[in-house]
Each structure stands twice: as C-alpha cells, then as structure tokens.
Coordinates of N, CA, C and O and ligand atoms in Angstrom, one line a residue:
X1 N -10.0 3.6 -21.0 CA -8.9 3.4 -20.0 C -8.7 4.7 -19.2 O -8.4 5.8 -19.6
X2 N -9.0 4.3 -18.2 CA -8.6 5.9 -17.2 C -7.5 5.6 -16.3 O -7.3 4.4 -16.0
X3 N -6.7 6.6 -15.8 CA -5.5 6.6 -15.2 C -6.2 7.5 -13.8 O -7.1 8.3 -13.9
X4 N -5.6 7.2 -12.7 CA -5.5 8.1 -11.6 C -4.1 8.7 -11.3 O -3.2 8.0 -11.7
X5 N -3.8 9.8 -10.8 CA -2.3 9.6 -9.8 C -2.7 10.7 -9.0 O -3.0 11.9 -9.1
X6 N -2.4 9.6 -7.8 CA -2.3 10.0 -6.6 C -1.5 11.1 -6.0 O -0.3 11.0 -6.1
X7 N -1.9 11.8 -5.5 CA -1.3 13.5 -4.9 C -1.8 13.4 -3.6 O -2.9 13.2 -3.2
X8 N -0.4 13.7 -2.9 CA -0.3 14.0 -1.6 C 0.3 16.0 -1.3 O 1.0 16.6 -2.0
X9 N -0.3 16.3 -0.2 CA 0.1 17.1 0.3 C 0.1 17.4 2.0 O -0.8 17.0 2.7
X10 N 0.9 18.0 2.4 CA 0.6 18.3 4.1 C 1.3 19.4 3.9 O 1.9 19.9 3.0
X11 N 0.9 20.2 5.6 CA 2.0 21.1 6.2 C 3.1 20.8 6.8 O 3.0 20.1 7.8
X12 N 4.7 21.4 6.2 CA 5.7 19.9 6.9 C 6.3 21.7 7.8 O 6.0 22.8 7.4
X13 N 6.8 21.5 8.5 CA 7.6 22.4 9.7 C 8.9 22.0 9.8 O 8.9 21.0 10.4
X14 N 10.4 22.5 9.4 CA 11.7 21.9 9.5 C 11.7 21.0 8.8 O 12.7 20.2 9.0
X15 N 10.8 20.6 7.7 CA 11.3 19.2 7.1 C 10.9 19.5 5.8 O 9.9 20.2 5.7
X16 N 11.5 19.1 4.6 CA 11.1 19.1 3.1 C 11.6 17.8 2.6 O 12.0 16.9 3.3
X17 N 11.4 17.6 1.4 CA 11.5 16.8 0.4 C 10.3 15.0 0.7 O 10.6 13.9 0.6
X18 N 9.0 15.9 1.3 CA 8.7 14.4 2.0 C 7.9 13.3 1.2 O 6.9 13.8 0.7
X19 N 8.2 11.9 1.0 CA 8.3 11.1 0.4 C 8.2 9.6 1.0 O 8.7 9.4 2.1
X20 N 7.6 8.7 0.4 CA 7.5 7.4 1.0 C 9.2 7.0 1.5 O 10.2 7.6 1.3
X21 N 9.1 6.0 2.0 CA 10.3 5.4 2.7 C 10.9 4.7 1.4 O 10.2 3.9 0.8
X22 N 12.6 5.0 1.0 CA 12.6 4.2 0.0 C 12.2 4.5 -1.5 O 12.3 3.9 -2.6
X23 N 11.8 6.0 -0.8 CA 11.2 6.5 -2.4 C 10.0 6.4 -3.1 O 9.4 5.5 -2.4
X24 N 9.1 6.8 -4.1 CA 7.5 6.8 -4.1 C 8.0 5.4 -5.2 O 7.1 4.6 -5.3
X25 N 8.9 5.2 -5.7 CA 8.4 4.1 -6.4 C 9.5 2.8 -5.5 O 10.1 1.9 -6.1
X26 N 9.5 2.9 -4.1 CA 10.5 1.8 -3.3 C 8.8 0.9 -3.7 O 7.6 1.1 -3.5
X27 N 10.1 -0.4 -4.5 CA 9.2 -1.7 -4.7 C 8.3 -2.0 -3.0 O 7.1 -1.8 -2.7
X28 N 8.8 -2.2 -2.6 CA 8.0 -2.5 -1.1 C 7.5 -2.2 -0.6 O 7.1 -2.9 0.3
X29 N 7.2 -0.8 -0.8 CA 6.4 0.6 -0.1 C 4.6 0.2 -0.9 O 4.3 0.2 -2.1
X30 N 3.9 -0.1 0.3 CA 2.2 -0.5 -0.3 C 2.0 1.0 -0.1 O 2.4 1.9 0.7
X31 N 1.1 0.7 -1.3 CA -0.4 1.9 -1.1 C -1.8 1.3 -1.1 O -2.6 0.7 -1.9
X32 N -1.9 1.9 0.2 CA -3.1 1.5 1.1 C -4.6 2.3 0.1 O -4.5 3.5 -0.3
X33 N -5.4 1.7 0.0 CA -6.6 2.6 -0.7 C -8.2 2.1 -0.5 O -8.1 0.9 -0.3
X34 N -9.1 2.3 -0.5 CA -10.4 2.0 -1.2 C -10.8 1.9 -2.1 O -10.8 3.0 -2.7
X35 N -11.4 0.8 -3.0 CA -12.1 1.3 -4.4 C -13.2 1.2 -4.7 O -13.6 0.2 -4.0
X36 N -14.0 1.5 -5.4 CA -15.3 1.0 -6.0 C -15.4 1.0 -7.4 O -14.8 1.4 -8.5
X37 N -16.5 0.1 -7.0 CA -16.9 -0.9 -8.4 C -17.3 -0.2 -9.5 O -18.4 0.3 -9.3
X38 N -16.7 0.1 -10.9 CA -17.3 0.7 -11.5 C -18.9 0.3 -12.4 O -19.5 0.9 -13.3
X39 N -19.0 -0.9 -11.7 CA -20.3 -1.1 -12.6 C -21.5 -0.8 -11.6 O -22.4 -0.1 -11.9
X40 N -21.4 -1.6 -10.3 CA -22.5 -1.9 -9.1 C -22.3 -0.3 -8.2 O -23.2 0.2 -7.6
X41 N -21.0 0.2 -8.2 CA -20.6 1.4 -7.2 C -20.5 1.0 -6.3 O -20.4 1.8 -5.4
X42 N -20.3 -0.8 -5.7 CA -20.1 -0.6 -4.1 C -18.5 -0.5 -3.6 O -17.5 -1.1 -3.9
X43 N -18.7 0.6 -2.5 CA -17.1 0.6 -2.3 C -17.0 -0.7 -1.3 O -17.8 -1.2 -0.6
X44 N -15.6 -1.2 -1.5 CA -14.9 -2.0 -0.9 C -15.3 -1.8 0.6 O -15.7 -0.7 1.0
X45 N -15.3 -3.0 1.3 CA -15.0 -3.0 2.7 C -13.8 -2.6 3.4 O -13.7 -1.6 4.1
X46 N -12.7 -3.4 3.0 CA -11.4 -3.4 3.4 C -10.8 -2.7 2.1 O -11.1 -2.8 1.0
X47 N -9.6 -1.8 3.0 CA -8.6 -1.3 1.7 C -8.0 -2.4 0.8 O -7.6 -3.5 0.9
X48 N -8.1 -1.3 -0.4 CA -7.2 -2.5 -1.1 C -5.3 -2.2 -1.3 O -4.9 -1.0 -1.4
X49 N -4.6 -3.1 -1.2 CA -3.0 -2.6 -1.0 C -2.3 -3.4 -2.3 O -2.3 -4.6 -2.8
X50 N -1.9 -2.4 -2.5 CA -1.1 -2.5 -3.9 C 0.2 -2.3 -3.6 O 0.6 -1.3 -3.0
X51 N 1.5 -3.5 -4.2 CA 2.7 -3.0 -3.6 C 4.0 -3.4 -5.5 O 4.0 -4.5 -6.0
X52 N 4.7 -2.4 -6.0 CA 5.5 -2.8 -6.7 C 5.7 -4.6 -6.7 O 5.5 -5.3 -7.6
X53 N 6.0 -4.7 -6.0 CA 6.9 -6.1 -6.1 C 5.8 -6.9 -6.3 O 6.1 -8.0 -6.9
X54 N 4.4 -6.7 -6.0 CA 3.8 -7.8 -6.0 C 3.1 -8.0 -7.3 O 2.2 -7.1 -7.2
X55 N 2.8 -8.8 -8.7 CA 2.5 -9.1 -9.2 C 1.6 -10.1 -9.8 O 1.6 -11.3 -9.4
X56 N 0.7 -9.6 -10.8 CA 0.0 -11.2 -11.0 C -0.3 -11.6 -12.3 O -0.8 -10.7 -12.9
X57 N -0.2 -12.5 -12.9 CA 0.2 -12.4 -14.4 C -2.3 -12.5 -14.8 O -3.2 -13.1 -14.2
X58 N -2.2 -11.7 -16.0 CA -3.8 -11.5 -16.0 C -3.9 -13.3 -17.1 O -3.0 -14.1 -17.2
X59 N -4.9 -13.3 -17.5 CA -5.4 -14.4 -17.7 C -5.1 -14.4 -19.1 O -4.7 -15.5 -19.6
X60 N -5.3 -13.3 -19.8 CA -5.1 -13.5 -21.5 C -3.9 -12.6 -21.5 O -3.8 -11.6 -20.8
X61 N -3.0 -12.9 -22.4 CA -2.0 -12.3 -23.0 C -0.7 -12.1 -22.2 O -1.1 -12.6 -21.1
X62 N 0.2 -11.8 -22.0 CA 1.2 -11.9 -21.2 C 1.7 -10.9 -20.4 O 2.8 -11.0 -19.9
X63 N 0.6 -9.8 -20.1 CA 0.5 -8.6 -19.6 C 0.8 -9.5 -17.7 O 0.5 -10.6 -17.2
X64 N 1.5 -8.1 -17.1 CA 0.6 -8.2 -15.7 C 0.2 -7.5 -14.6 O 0.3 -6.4 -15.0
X65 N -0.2 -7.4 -13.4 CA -1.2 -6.0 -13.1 C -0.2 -6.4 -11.7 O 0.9 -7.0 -11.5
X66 N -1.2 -5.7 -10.8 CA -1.0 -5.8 -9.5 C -1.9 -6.0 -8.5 O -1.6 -6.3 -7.3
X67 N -3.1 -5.7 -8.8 CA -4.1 -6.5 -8.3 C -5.2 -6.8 -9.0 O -5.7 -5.9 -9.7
X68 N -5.8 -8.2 -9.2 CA -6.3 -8.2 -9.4 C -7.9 -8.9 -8.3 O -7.9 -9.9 -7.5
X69 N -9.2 -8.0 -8.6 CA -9.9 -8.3 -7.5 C -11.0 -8.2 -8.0 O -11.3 -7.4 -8.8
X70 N -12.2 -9.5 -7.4 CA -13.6 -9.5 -7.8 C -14.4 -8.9 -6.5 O -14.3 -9.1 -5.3
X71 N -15.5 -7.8 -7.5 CA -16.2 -7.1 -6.5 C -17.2 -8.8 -5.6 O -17.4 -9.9 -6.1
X72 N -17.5 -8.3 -4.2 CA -18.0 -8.8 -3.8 C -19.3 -8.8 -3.8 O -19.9 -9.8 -3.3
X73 N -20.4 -7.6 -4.5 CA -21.2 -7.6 -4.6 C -21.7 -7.9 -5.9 O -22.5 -8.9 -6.1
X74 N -21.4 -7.4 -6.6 CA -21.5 -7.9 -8.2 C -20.5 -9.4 -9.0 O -20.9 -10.2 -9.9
X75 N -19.9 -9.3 -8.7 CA -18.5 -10.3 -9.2 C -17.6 -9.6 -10.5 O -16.6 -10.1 -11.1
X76 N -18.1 -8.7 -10.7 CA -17.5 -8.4 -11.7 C -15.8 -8.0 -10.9 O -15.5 -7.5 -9.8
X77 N -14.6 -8.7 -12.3 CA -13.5 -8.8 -11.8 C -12.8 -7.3 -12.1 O -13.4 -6.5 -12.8
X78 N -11.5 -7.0 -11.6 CA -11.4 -5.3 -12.0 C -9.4 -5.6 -11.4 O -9.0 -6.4 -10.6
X79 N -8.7 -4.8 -12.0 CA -7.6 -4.8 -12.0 C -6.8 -3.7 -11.7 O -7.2 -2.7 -12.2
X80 N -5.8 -3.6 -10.9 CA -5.5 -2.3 -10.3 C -4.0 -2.6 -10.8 O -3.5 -3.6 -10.5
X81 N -3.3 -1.6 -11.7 CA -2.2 -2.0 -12.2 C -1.0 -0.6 -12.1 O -1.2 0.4 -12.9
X82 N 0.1 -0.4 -11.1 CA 1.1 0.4 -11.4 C 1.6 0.9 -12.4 O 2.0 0.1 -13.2
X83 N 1.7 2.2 -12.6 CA 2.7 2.8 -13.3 C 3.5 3.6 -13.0 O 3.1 4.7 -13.0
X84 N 5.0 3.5 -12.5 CA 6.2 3.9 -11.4 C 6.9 4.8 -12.3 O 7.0 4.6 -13.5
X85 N 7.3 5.8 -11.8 CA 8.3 6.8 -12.7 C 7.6 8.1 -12.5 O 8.1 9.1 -13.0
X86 N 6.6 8.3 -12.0 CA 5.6 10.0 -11.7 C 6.1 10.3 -10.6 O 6.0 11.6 -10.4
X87 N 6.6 9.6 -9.5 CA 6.2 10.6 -8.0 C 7.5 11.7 -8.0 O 8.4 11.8 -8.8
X88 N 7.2 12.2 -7.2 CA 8.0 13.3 -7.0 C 7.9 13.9 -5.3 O 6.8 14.0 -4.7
X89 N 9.3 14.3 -4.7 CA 8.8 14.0 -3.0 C 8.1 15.8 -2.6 O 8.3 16.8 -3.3
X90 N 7.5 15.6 -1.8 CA 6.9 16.8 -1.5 C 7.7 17.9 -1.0 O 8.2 17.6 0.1
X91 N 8.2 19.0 -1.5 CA 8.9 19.9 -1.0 C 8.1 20.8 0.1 O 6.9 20.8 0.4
X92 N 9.2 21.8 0.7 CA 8.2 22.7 1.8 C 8.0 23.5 0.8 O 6.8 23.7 0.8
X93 N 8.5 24.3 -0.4 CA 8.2 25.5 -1.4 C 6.4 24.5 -1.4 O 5.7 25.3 -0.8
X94 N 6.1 23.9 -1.6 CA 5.3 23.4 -2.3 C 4.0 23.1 -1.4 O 2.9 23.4 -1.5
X95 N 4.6 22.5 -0.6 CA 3.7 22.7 1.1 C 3.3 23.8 0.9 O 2.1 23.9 0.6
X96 N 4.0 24.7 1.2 CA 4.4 26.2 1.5 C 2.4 27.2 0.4 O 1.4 27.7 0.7
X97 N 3.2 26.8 -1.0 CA 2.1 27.3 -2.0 C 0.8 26.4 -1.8 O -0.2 26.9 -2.3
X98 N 0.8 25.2 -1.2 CA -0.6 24.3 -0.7 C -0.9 23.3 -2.2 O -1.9 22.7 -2.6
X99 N 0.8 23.5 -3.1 CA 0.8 22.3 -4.0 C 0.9 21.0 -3.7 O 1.6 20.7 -2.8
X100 N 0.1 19.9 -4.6 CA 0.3 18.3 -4.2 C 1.5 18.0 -4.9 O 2.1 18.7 -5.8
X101 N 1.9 16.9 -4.5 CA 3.0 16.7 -4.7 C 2.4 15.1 -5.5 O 1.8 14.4 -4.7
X102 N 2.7 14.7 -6.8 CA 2.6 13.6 -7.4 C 3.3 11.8 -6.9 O 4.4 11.6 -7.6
X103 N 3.0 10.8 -6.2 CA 3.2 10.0 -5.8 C 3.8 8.6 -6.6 O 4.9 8.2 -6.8
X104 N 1.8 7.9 -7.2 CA 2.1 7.0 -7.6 C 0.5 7.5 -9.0 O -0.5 8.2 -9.0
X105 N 1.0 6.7 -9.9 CA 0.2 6.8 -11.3 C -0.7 5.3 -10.9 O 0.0 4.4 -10.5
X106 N -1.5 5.2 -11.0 CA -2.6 3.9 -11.2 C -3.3 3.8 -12.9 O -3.2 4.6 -13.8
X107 N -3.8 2.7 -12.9 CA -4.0 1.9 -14.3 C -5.4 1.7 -13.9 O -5.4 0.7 -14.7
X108 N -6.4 1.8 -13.6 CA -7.7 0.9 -12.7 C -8.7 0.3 -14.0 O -9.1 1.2 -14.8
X109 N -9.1 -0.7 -14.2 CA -10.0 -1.4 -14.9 C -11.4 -1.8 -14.1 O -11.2 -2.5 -13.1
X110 N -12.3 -1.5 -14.3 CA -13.4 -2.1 -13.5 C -13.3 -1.4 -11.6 O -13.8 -1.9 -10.6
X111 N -12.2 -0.3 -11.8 CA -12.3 0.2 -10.0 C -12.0 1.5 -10.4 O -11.6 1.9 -11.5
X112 N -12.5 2.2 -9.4 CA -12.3 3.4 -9.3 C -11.5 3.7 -7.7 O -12.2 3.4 -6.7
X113 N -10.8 4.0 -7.6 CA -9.8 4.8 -6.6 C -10.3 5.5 -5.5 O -10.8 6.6 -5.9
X114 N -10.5 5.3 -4.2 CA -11.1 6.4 -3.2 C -10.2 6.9 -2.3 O -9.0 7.0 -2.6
X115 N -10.5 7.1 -1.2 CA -9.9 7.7 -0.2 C -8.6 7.0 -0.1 O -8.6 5.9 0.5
X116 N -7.7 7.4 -0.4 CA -6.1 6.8 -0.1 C -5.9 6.8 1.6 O -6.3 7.7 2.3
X117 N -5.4 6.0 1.9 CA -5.4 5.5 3.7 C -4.1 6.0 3.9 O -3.3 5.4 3.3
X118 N -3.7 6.9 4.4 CA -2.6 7.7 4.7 C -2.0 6.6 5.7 O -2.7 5.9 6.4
X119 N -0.8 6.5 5.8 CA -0.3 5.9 6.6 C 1.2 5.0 6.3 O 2.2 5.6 5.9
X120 N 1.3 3.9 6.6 CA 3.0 3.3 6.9 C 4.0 4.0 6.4 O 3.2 4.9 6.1
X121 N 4.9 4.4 6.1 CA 5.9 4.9 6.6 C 6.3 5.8 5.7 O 6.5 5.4 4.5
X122 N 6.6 7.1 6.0 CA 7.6 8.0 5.2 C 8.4 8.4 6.0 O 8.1 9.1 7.0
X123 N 9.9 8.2 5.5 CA 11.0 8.5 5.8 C 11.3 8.3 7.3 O 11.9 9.1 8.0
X124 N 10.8 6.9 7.7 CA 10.5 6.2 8.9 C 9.8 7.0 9.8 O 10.3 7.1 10.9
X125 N 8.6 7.9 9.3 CA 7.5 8.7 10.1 C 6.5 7.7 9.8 O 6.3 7.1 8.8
X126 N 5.6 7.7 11.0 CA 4.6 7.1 11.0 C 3.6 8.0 11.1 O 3.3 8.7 12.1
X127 N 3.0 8.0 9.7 CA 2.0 8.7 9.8 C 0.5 8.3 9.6 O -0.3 9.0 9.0
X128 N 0.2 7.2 10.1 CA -1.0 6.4 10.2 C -1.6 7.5 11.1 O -2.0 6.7 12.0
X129 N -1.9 8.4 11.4 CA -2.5 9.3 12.4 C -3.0 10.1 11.7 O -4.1 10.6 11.9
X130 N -2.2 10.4 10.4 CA -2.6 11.4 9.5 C -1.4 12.7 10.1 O -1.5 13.7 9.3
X131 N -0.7 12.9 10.9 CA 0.1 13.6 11.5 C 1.2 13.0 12.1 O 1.2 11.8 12.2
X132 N 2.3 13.9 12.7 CA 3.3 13.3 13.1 C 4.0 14.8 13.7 O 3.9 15.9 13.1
X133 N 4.7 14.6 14.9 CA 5.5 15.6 15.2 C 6.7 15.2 16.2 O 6.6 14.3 17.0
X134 N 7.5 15.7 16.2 CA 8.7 15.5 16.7 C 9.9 16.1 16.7 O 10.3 16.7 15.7
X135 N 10.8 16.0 18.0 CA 12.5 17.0 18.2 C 13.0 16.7 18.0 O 13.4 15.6 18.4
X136 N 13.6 17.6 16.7 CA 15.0 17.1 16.0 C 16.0 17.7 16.7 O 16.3 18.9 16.7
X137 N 16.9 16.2 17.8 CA 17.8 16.7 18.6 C 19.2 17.4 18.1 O 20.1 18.0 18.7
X138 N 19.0 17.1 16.8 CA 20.6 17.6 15.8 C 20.1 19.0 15.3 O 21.0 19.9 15.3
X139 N 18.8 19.5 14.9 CA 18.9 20.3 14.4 C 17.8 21.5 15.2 O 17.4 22.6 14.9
X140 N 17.7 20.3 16.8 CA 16.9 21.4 17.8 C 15.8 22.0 17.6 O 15.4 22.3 18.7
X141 N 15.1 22.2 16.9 CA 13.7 22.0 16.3 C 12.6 21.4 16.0 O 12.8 20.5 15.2
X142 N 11.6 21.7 16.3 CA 10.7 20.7 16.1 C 10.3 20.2 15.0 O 9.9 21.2 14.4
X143 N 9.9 19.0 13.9 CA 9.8 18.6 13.3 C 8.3 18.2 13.3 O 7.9 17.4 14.1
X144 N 7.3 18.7 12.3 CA 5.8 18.6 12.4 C 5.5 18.3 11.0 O 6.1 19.1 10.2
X145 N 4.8 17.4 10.6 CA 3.7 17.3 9.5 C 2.4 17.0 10.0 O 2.1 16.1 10.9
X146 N 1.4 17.9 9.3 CA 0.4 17.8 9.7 C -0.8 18.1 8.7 O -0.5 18.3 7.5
X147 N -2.2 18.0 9.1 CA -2.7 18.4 7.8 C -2.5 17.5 6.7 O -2.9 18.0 5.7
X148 N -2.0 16.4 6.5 CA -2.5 15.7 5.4 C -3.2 15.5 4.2 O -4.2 15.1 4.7
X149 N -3.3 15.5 3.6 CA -4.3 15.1 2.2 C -3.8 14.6 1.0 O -2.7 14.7 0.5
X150 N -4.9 13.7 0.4 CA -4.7 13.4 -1.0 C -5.6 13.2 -1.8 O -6.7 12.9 -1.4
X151 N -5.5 13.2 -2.9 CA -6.5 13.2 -4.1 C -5.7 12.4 -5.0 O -4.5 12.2 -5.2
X152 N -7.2 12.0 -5.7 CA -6.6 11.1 -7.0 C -7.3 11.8 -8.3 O -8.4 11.8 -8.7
X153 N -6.3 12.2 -8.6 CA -6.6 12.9 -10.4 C -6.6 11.9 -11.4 O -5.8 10.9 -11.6
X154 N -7.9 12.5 -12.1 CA -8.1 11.8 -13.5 C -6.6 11.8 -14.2 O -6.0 12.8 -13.9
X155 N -5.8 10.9 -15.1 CA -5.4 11.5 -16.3 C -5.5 10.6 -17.3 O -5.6 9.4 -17.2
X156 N -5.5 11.3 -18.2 CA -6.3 10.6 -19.4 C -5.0 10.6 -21.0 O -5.4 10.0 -22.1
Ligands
ZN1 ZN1 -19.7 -4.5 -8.3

C-alpha cells in the first residue's frame, strides 16, 4: 500500500495562508490529476477528479474509496481513495523559504498519481493559468501568485 500527499507551493505577494476554497479538506473542492497504471504504465488520457463528497462503495467488504477506475488499456481496475485531515494552507514564511505546503493525502491501489492539474478555485482565485494577479483595492496592493508547483510524495 503506498500513500501520496500532495504538496503545493507558489510565490504569493500580499497574500498568505493560501488554500483551496473552503479549506483543503472542503468536501466539494475536486482534485484534478493524472494517473497511471501501475501494471501496463499507461497514463490516463483525461484527468482524473476526485472530490470528498463523492463516494463509491468497493465490491468486497464494506469499505469505500472515491474513485474507482479501469485502466483503458489493460483493464486492470485501480482505486483512488481520500485521506482528509493533512492539508495545511500555504503560508508566505513558507513560500518565502520555497516550502510545500501539504494539501490532500491519497490512498492509490493499482494508480500511481501524476501531474496534479492546478486549477479551480482557491480562495475564489482562479488559478487554472497556473497564476493569478490582482488589486487589492482595501489593502492597495497588488495581490500576485505565481510560480506554482506540486509534487506528490511517497508516504509510506
Ligand atoms: Zn493498465
């Protein structure tokens, strides 16, 4: 059984504590991703989106995941399952030192985790660009994140 959790980092300018909308574990907040197959290696076509609320009960025993998906090239089936209670929002101290900031924990069976798709919404920023900048008319400054990134760490 291997675990991922996903780590984000950017450069934020006037802005700290940055975080999905709703919080890293807001039931409704998807995370957008790619995976590949750990048996055949083919990555996915289309991302795959994983969201709290959404559930699927697995076949044996009373467990249940949150995605569950057959590769298209092999068929082998593979399960993408949450674990909520890790994230933590990105601070600028942390920006600042070029630390990631911990998100969301993954469960993956038969997938392996790729490029996380940056994007819908943090703290009603749209950062599907991978960037975002803007005038904060209250606080008269400009408001920039930029630079993006994320990685998915093993943990075991
Ligand atoms: Zn496969």
């Amino acid at each position: 059984m291997v675990n991922y959790l996903l780590k984000i980092t950017a450069e934020l300018e006037n802005l700290t504590n940055l975080q999905p909308q709703g919080g890293c574990d807001d039931p409704n907040f998807s995370y957008l991703f790619k995976v590949k197959c750990g048996r055949c290696g083919e990555v996915s076509q289309k991302e795959t989106c994983v969201t709290l609320s959404e559930t699927v009960a697995l076949p044996a025993g009373k467990a249940t995941t949150n995605l569950m998906q057959k590769c298209k090239f092999c068929g082998r089936d593979g399960t993408i399952t949450m674990i909520p209670g890790q994230g933590k929002p990105l601070t600028d101290e942390a920006s600042q030192a070029g630390k990631y900031a911990p998100l969301m924990q993954f469960d993956c069976r038969g997938y392996e985790p790729l490029e996380y798709i940056e994007g819908t919404k943090f703290d009603d920023i749209d950062l599907s660009a991978g960037e975002f900048s803007e005038y904060d008319e209250k606080g008269e400054c400009p408001v920039m994140i930029s630079n993006l990134r994320s990685t998915f760490d093993v943990v075991k």
